[in-house]
XYZ file of C-alpha atoms in Angstrom:
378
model
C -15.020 21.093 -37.585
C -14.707 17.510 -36.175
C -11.227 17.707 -36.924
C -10.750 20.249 -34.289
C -13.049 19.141 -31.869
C -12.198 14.751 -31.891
C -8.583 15.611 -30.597
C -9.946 18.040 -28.187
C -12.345 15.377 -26.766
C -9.290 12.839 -26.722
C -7.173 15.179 -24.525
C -10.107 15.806 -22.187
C -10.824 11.951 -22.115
C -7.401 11.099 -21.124
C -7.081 14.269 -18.537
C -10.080 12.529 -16.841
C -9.183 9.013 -16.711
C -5.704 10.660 -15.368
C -7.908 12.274 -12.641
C -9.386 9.548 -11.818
C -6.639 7.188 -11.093
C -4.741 9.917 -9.045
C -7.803 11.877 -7.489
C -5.750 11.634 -4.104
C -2.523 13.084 -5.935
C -4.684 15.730 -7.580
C -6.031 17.115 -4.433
C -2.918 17.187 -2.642
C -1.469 18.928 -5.590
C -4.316 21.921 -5.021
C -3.709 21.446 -1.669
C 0.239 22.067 -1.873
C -0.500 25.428 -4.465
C -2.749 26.730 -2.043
C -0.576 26.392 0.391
C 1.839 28.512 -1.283
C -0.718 30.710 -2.211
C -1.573 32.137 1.132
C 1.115 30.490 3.164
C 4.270 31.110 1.467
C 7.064 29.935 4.151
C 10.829 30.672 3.038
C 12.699 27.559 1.815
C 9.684 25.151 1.177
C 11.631 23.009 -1.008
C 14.071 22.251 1.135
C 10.868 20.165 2.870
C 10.718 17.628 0.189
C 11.972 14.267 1.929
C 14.904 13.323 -0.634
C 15.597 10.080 0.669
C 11.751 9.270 1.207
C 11.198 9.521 -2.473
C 14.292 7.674 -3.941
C 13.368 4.795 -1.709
C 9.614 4.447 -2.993
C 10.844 5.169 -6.287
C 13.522 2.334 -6.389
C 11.353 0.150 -4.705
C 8.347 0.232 -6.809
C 10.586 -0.046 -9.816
C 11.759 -3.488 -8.592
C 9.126 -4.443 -7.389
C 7.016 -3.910 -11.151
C 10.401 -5.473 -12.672
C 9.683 -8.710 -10.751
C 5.997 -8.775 -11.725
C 6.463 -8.149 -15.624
C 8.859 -11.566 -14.829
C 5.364 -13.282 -13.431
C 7.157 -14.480 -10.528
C 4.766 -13.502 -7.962
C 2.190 -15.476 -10.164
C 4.533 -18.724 -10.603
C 4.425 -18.552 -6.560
C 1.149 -18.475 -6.434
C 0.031 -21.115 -8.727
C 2.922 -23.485 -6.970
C 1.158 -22.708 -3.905
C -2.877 -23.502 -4.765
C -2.805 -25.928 -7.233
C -4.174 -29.789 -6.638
C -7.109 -31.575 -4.123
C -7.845 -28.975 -1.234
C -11.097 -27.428 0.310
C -12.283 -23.761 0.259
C -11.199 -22.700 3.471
C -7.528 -24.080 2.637
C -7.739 -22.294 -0.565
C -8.925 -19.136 0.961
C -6.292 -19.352 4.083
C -3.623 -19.684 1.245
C -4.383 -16.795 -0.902
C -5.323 -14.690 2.284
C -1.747 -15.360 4.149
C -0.154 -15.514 1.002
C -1.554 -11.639 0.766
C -0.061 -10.749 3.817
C 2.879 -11.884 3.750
C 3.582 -10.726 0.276
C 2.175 -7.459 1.421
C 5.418 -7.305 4.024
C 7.838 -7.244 1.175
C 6.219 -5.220 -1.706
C 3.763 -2.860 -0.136
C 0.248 -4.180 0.756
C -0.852 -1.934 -3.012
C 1.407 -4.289 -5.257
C 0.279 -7.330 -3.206
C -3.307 -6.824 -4.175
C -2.626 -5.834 -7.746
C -0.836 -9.307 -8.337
C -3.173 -11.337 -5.959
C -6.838 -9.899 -5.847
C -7.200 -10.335 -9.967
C -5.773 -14.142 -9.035
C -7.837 -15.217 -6.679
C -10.666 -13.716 -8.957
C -9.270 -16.047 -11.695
C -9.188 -19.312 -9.260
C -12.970 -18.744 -8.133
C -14.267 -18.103 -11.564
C -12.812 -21.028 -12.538
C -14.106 -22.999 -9.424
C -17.283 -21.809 -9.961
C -17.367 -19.925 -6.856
C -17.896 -16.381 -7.798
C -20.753 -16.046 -4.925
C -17.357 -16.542 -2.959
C -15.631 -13.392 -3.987
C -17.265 -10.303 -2.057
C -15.645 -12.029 1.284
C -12.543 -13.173 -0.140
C -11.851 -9.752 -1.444
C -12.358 -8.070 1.730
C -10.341 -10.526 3.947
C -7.360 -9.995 1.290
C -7.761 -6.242 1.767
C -7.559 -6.551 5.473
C -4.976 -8.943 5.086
C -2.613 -6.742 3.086
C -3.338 -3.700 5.330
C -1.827 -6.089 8.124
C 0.759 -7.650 6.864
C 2.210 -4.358 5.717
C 2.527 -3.235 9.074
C 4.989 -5.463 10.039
C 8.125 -3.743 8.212
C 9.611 -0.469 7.260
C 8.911 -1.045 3.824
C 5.375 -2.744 4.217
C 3.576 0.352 2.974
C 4.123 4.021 2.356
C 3.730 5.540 5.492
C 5.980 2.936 7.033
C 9.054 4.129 5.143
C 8.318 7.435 5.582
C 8.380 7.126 9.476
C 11.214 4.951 9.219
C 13.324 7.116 7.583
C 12.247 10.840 8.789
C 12.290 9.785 12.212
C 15.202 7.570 11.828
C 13.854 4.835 13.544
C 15.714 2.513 15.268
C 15.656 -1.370 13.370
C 14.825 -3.057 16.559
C 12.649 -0.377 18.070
C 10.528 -0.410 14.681
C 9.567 -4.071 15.185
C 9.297 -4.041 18.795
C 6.495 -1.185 18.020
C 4.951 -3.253 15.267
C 5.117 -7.127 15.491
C 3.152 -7.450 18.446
C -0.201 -5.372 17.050
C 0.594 -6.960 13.741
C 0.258 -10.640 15.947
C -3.028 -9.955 17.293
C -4.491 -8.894 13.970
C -2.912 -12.047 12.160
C -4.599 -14.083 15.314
C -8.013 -12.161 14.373
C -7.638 -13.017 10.765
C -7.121 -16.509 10.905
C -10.653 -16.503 14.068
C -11.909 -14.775 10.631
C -10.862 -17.405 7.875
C -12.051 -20.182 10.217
C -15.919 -18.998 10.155
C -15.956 -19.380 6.497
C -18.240 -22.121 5.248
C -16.160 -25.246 3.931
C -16.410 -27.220 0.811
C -13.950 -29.518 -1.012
C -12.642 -28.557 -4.459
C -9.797 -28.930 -7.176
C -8.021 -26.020 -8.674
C -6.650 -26.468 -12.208
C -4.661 -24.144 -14.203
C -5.568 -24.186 -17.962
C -2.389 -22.113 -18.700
C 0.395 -22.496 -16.715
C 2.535 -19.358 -15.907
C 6.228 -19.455 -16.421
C 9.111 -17.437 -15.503
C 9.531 -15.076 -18.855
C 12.647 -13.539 -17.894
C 14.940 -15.885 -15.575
C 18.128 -13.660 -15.832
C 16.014 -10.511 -14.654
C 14.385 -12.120 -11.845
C 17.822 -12.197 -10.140
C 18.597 -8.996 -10.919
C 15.524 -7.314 -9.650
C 15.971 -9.525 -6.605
C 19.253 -8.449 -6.305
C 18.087 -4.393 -6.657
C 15.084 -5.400 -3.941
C 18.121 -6.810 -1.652
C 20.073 -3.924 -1.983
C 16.932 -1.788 -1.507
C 16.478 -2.955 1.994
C 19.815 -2.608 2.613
C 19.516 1.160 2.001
C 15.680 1.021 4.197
C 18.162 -0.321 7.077
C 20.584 2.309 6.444
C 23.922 0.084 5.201
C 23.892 0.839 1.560
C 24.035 4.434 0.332
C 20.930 5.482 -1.177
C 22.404 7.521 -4.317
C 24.188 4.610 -5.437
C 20.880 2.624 -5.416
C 18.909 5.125 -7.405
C 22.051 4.974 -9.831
C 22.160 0.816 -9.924
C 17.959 0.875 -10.065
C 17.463 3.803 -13.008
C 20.001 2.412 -15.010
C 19.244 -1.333 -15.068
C 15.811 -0.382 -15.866
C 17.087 2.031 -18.965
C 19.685 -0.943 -19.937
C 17.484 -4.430 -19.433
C 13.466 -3.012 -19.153
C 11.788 0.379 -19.749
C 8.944 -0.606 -19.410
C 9.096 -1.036 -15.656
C 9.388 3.060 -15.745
C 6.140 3.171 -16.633
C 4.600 0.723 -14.244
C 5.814 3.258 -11.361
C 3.140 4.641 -9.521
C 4.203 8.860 -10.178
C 0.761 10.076 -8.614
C 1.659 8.615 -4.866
C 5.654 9.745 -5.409
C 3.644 13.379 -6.122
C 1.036 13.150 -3.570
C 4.466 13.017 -1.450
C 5.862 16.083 -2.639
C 2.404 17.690 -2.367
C 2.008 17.089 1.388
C 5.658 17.763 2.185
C 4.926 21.329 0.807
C 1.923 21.489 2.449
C 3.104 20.718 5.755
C 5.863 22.869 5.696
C 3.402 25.818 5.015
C 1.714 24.840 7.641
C 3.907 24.837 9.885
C 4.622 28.365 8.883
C 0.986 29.548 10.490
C 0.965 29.583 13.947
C -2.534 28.994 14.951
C -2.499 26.018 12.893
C 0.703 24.568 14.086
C 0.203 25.172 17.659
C -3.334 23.160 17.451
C -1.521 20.474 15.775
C 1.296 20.399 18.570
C -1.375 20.473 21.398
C -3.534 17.312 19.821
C -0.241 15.632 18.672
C 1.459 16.046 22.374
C -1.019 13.920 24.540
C -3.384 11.836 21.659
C -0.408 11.368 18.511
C -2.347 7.730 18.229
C -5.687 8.881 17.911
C -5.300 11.909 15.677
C -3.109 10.167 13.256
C -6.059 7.400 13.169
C -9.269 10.211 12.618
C -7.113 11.980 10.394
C -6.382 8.733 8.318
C -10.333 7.705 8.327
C -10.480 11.094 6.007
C -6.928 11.760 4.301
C -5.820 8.283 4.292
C -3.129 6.858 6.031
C 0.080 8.189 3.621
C -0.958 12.193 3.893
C -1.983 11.906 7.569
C 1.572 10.458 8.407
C 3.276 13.062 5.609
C 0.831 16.196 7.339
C 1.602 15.437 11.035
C 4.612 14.072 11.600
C 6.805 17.655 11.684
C 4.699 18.302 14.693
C 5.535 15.095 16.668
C 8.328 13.412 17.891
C 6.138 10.465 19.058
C 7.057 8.250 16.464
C 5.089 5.156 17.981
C 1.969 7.127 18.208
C 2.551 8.181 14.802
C 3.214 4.461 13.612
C 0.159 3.316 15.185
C -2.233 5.553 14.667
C -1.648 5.606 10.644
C -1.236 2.255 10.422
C -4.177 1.118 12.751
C -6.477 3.902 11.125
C -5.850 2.113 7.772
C -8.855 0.018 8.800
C -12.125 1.574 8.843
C -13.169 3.878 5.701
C -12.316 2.452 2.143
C -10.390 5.882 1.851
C -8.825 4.956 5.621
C -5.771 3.307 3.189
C -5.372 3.639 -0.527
C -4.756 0.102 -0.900
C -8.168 -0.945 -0.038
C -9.931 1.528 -3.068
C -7.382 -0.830 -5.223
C -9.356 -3.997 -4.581
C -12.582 -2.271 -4.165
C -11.689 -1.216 -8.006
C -11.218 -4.913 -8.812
C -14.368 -6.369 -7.253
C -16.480 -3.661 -8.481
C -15.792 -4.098 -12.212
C -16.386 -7.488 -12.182
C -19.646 -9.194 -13.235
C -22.899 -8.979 -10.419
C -20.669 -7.430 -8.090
C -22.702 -6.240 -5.138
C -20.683 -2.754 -4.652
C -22.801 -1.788 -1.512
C -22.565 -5.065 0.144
C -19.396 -5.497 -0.233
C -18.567 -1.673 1.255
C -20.732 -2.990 4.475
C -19.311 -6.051 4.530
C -15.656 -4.366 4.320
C -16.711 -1.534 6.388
C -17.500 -4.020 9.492
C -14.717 -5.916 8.844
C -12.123 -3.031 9.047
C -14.320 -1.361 11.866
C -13.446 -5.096 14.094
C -9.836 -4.604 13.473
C -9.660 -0.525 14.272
C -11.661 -1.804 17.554
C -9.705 -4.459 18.428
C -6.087 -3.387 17.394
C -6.729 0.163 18.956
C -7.404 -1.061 21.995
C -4.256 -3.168 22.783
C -1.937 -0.574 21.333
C -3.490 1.272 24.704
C -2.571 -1.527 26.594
C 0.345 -2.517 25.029
């Protein structure tokens, strides 16, 4: 009998750990069937953004290649180590968040940096440190991914289904994403100083030299294709097959559950548009308030499924740009990237899970307040 029954209990264990790290790609996944279900619309496939997908795909494959070669780690330890004070520290692994976050997607950029900063306070001694860190690195990576097309999911998806225009993308996004860096840094200044050392007791080293230039290469070429000068099957071609050739394991490091929450919503929006009720509702909010009903719908669906849900119902690009990627502050749901570091902080020793969420929550809240209102103005 407990032959039967310990496998059983093994697949059931692993079908809800799988749950719970993609609970966002399992709903949309319900979401999409139902939408089929009772809103069948002819040619529903044809709805799935190609060219959306290939670029996540090839980008999070690089971008996992470069971190199995520690190099975003080497960075950082070149960066933080000798005779500083805590506010230096914490400026340095704050803008060193952001920026990274402009490059690799503000999720990778608080895999590689909230676990390190973790490492550098434990060591210090400053765990009573953390809960703010944490938050200001969330923020921080929510921010600095707004700056380019390939900053965060939504971002590319804009970029490239609405064919953006390079210039008019940053002309849209550099200014909002100035005020907010301004607000971080008023932030990082009210922290409470103190001088300190950080020491590494193991030193982290390039393991793969040779592959660091060719993922860097690949993430060249990859932004290339973003900016619509290299041809995006022969980058799925170079990217698949120097991962098959030189590291597999990088395959696996992909994040599958946000390339299917994708294909999910693209589904589901294309049913949707097949109702007419529905998509005349969405075409009269979306035509005079595209800002602020990307932003509400982002405090509830997050910030990749609103942009995936309402952009066939808007050609306001901007509004669309703005309101997902402003609305990424406020609820820990508000962007995906933020449940990442809540993960972290919560599964470390006396976290404080509820202060931190009111702590983050007011936090994010400032931000949606602040960089709402001069999108209005600007």
């Amino acid at each position: 009998m407990s032959l039967s029954v310990t496998p059983m209990g093994a697949v059931v264990s692993r079908m809800r750990a799988f749950l719970q790290a993609n609970a966002v790609a399992a709903i949309s996944l319900v979401v999409a069937v139902l939408s089929l279900l009772f809103a069948p619309a002819e040619g529903w496939w044809r709805a799935i953004d190609l060219r959306t997908l290939n670029l996540l795909f090839c980008l999070m494959v690089v971008v996992a290649g470069l971190r199995e070669c520690n190099l975003f780690r080497v960075m950082a330890q070149a960066l933080l180590s000798g005779r500083t004070d805590y506010r230096t520290l914490a400026h340095a692994l704050v803008w060193l968040t952001f920026l990274l976050s402009m490059f690799v997607t503000n999720d990778v950029a608080l895999i590689v940096l909230v676990p390190f900063g973790i490492y550098v306070l434990d060591r210090l001694g400053l765990r009573h440190r953390l809960l703010g860190l944490v938050a200001l690195q969330t923020v921080a990576a929510n921010l600095g991914s707004m700056a380019t097309p390939v900053g965060n999911p939504q971002n590319l998806f804009l970029y490239t289904a609405h064919a953006i225009p390079f210039t008019s993308f940053f002309t849209a996004m550099l200014p909002i994403t100035f005020i907010g860096a301004i607000l971080l840094g008023v932030f990082l200044q009210t922290l409470r100083n103190e001088p300190i050392t950080v020491t590494f007791a193991h030193w982290r080293t390039l393991t793969h030299p040779r592959k660091v230039f060719l993922y860097t290469t690949l993430f060249l070429l990859c932004l290339l294709t973003v900016f619509r000068v290299f041809p995006e099957e022969a980058l799925f071609i170079l990217v698949f097959g120097s991962a098959l050739l030189f590291s597999r394991k990088v395959l696996a490091s992909v994040d599958y559950g946000l390339l299917l929450t994708f294909v999910c919503f693209f589904v589901f929006s294309h049913n949707i548009g097949a109702i007419a009720p529905l998509r005349d509702l969405l075409t009269r909010l979306l035509e005079h308030h595209t800002q602020a009903t990307a932003a509400i719908a982002s405090q509830c669906l997050s910030n990749v499924p609103a942009a995936v849900l309402l952009s066939p119902f808007t050609d306001d690009w901007r509004g669309l740009l703005w309101g997902t990627d402003i609305g990424g502050f406020g609820t820990p749901i508000a962007s995906l990237a933020s449940l990442i570091s809540l993960g972290f902080y919560w599964r470390e020793p006396g976290a404080r899970p509820w202060r931190y969420l009111l702590i983050f929550t007011l936090l994010n809240l400032a931000f949606l307040a602040v960089l709402s209102a001069f999108s209005l103005l600007f």
